[in-house]
Tab-separated table of C-alpha atoms in Angstrom:
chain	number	residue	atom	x	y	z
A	102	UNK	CA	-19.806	23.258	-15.844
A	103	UNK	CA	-18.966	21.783	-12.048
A	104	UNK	CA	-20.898	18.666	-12.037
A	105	UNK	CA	-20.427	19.027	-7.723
A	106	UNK	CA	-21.001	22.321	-6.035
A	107	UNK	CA	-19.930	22.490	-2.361
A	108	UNK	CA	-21.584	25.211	-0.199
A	109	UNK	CA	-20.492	26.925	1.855
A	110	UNK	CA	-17.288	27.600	0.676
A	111	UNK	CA	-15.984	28.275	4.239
A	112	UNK	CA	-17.621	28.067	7.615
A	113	UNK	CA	-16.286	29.284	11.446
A	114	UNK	CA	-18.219	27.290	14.218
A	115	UNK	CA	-17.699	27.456	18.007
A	116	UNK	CA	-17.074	24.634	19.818
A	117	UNK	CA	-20.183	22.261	20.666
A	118	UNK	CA	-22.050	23.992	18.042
A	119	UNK	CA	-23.160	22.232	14.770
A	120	UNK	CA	-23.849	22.937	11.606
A	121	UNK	CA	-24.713	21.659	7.994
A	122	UNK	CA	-22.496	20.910	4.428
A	123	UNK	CA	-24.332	20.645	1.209
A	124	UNK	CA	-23.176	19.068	-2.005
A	125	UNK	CA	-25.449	19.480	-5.115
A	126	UNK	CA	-25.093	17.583	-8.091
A	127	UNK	CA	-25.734	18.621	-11.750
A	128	UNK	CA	-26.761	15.322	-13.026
A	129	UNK	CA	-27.720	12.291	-11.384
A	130	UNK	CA	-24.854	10.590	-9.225
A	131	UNK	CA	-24.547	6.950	-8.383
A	132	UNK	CA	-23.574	7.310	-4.928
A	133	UNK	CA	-21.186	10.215	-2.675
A	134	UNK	CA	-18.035	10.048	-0.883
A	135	UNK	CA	-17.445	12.875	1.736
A	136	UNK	CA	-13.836	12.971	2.718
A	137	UNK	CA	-12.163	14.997	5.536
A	138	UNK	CA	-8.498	16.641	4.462
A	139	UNK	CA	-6.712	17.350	8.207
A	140	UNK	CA	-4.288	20.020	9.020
A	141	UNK	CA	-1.699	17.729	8.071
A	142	UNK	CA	-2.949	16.988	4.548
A	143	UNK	CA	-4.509	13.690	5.536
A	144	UNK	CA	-7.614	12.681	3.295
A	145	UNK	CA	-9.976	10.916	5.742
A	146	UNK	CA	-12.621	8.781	4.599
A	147	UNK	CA	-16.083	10.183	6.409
A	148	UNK	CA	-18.623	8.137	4.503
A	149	UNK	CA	-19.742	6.411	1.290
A	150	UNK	CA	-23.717	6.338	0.207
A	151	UNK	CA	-25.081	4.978	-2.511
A	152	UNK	CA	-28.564	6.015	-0.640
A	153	UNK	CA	-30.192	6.721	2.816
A	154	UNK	CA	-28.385	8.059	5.842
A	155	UNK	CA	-25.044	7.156	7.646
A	156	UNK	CA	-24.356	7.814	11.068
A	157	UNK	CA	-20.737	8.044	12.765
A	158	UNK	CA	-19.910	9.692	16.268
A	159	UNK	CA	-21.107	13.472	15.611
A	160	UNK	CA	-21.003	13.014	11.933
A	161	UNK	CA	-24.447	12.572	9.580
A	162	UNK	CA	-24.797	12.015	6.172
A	163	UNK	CA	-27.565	11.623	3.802
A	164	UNK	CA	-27.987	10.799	0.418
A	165	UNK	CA	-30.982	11.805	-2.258
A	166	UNK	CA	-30.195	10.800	-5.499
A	167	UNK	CA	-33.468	11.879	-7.142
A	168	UNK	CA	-33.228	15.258	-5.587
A	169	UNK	CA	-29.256	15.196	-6.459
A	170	UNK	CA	-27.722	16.708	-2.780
A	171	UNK	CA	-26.058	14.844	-0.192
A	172	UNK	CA	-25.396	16.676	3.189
A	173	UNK	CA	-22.986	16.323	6.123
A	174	UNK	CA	-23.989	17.199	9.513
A	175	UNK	CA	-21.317	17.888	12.326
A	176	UNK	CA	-23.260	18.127	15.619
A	177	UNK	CA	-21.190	19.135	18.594
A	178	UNK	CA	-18.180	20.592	16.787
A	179	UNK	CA	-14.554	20.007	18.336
A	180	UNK	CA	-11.365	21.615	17.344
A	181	UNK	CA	-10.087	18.673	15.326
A	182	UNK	CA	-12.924	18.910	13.274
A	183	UNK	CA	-11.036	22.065	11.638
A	184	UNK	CA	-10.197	21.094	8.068
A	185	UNK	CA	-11.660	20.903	4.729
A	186	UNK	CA	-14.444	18.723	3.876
A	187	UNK	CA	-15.348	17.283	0.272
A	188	UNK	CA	-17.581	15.856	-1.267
A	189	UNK	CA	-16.923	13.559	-4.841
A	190	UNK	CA	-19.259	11.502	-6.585
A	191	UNK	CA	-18.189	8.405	-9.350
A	192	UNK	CA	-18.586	8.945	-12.781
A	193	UNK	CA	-19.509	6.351	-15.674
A	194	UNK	CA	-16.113	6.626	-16.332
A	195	UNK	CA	-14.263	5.304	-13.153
A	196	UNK	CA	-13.112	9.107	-12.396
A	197	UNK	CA	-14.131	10.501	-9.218
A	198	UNK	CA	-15.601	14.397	-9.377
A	199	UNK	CA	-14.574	16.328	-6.815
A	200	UNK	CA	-15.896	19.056	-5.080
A	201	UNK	CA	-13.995	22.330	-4.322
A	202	UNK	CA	-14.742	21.764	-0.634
A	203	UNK	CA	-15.436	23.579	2.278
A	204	UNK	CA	-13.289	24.775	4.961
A	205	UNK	CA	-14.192	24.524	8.558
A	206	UNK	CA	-12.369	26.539	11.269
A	207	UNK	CA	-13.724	25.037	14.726
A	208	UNK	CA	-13.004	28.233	17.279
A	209	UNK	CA	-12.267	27.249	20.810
B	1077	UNK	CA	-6.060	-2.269	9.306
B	1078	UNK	CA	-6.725	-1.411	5.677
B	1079	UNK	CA	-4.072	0.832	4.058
B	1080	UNK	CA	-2.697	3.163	1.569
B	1081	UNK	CA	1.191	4.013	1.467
B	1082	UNK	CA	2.769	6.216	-0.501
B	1083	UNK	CA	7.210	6.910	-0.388
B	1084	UNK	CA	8.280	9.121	-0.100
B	1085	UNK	CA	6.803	11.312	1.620
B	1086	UNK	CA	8.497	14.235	0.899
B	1087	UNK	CA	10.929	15.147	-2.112
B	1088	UNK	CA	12.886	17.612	-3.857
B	1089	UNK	CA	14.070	17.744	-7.269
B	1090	UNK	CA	15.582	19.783	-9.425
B	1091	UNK	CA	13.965	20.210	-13.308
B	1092	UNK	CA	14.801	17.968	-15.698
B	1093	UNK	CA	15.305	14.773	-13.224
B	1094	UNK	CA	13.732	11.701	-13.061
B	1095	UNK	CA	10.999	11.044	-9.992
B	1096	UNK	CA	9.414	7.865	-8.902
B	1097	UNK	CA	6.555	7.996	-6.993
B	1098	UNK	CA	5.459	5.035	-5.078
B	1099	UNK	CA	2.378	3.458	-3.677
B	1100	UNK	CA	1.107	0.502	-2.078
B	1101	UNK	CA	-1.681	-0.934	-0.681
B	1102	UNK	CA	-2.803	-3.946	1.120
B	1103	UNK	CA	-6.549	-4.490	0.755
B	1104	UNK	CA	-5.864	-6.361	-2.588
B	1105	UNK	CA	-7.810	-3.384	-4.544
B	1106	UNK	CA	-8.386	-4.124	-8.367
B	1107	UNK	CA	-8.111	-0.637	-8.659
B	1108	UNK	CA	-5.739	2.698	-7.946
B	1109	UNK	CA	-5.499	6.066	-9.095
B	1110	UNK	CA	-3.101	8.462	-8.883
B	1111	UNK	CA	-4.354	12.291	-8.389
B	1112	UNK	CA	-2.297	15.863	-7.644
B	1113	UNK	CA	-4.003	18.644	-5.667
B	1114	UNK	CA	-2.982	22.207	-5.871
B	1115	UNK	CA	-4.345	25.290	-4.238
B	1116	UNK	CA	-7.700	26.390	-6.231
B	1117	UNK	CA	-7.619	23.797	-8.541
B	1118	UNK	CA	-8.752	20.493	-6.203
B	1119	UNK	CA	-8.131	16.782	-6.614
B	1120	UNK	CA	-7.241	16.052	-10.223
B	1121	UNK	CA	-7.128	12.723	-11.775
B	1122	UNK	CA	-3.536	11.683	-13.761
B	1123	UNK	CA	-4.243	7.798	-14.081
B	1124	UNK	CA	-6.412	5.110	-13.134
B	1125	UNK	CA	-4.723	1.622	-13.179
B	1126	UNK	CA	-7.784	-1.384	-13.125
B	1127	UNK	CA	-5.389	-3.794	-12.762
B	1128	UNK	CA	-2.226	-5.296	-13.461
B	1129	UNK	CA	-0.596	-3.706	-16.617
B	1130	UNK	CA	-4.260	-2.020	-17.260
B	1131	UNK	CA	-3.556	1.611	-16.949
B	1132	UNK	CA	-5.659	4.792	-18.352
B	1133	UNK	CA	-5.410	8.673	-18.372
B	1134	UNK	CA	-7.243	10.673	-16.424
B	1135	UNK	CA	-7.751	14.165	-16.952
B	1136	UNK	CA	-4.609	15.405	-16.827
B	1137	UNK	CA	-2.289	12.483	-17.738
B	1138	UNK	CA	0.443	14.883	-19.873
B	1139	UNK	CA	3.753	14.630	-17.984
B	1140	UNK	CA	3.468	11.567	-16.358
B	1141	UNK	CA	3.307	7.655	-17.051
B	1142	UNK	CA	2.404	4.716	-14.355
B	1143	UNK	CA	3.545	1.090	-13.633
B	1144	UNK	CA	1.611	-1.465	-12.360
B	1145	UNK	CA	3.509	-4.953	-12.027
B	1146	UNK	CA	1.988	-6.224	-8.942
B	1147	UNK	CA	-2.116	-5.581	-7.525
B	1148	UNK	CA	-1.063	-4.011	-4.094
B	1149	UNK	CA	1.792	-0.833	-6.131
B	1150	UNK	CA	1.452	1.577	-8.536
B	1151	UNK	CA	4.096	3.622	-9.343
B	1152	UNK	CA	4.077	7.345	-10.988
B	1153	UNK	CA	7.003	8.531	-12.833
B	1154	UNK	CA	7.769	11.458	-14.114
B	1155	UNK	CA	10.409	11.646	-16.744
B	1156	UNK	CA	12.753	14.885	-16.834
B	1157	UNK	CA	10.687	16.868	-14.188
B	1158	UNK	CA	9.150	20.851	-14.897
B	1159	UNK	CA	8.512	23.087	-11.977
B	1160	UNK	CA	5.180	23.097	-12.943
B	1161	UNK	CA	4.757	19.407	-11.529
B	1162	UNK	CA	5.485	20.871	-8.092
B	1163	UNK	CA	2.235	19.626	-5.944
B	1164	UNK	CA	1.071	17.255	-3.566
B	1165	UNK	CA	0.372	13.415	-4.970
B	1166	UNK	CA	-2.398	11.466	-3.982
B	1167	UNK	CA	-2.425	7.885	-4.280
B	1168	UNK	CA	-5.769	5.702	-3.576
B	1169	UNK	CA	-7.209	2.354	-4.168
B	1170	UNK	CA	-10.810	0.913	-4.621
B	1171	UNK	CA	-12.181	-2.556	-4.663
B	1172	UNK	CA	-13.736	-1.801	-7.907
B	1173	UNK	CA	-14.083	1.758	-9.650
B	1174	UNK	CA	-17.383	2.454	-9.176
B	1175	UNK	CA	-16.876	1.873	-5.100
B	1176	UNK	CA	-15.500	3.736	-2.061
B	1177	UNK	CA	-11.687	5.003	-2.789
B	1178	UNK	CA	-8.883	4.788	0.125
B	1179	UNK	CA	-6.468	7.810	0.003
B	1180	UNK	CA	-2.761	7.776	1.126
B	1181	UNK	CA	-0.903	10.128	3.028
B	1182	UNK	CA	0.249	12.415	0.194
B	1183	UNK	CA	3.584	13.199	-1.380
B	1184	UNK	CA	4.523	16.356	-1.534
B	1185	UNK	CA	6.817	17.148	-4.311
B	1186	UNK	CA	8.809	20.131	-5.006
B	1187	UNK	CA	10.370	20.705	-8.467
B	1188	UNK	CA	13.648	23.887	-8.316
C-alpha cells in the first residue's frame, strides 16, 4: 500500500486565512521533503526535516518520526500560495516516495 | 544561485522518433534522477544516476535509458518514442541520495 498519505486531498482557503497539511507515513521515514508545484508546473522546494520544526515566511513545518506525520502550516494565505503541495520521504533505496498531494485554491 | 536545467522545455514528436532529454545542474550533485508525472498517477521514478557512468532503474525504467558523462548532465533518451511516453519530465539532483532533491523546470513532452 501508499507508504505516504496526503490529507486533505484538496483545500479552498480565503485570503489571510490559514490552515494545516498532513502527511502520514506507513513505516518509519528518515526525514520529509514538502515541495510546492506552481501554476506553471514549477516544483518548489518548501522544506527538508530530518526532525523538529522549520520556519519560512508564513510557512511551518514539523517533523515526528516516531509518531510518523509531518505537517505544513500556511498562516496568512495569499493567492500565490494556490498550487499543489507534496510531501515525499527517502527510501533505503535512494527513491523518493511521493505523496499524491494536496491542492490548494487560495480565493481572493 | 543553485540550479536545475532541463532543454528543452517543450517538445513534440511524432511515434517512433528518437528524443533526448537534457539536464544540468551546477551544485556539483553526486546524484540525479530523472522522474515523469502524469495526472493521477504522481511523481514516478525512471532512473537514478549516483554518479558518473553509475546509473539504476527506478520504478518504471521500461522505455527509456540515461547518460551520464559529466557530474553536472544527465541525459534521458528515449529510443523510437510511443504515445504513451507523452508526460511532463522531471529532472533533479541531490548532494547525496539520502538528502534534499532540487527539481528542474519540467519538460513537457508530447508524443502524435
Amino acid at each position: 500500500g501508499d507508504q505516504v498519505e496526503q490529507s486533505p486531498s484538496a483545500l479552498s482557503l480565503h485570503e489571510g486565512t490559514g490552515s494545516a497539511l498532513r502527511c502520514n507515513f506507513t513505516t518509519t521515514m528518515r526525514a520529509v521533503q514538502w515541495f510546492q508545484q506552481n501554476s506553471r508546473g514549477s516544483l518548489i522546494n518548501l522544506f527538508y526535516l530530518a526532525s523538529g520544526t522549520k520556519e519560512n515566511g508564513r510557512l511551518k513545518s514539523t517533523f515526528n518520526s516516531k509518531e510518523s506525520y509531518s505537517t505544513l502550516h500556511i498562516r496568512d494565505a495569499q493567492l500565490e500560495d494556490s498550487g499543489t503541495y507534496f510531501c515525499a520521504a527517502p527510501r533505503s533505496n535512494a527513491k523518493l516516495t511521493f505523496g499524491k498531494g494536496t491542492k490548494l485554491s487560495v480565493k481572493s | 544561485d543553485m540550479k536545475v536545467t532541463q532543454m528543452p522545455r517543450y517538445l513534440i514528436k511524432r511515434m517512433g522518433e528518437n528524443v533526448l532529454l537534457e539536464c544540468g545542474q551546477d551544485m556539483s550533485h553526486e546524484t540525479m534522477y530523472w522522474y515523469r508525472q502524469d495526472p493521477g498517477l504522481g511523481l514516478q521514478l525512471i532512473y537514478i544516476s549516483y554518479d558518473v557512468d553509475s546509473n539504476s532503474e527506478g520504478d518504471i525504467p521500461k522505455g527509456y535509458r540515461v547518460s551520464r558523462k559529466k557530474r553536472e548532465h544527465f541525459s534521458l533518451i528515449l529510443d523510437s518514442a510511443k504515445t504513451n511516453q507523452t508526460s511532463v519530465y522531471f529532472c533533479a539532483s541531490s548532494p547525496d541520495w539520502a538528502y534534499e532533491q532540487y527539481f528542474g523546470p519540467g519538460t513537457r513532452l508530447t508524443v502524435l
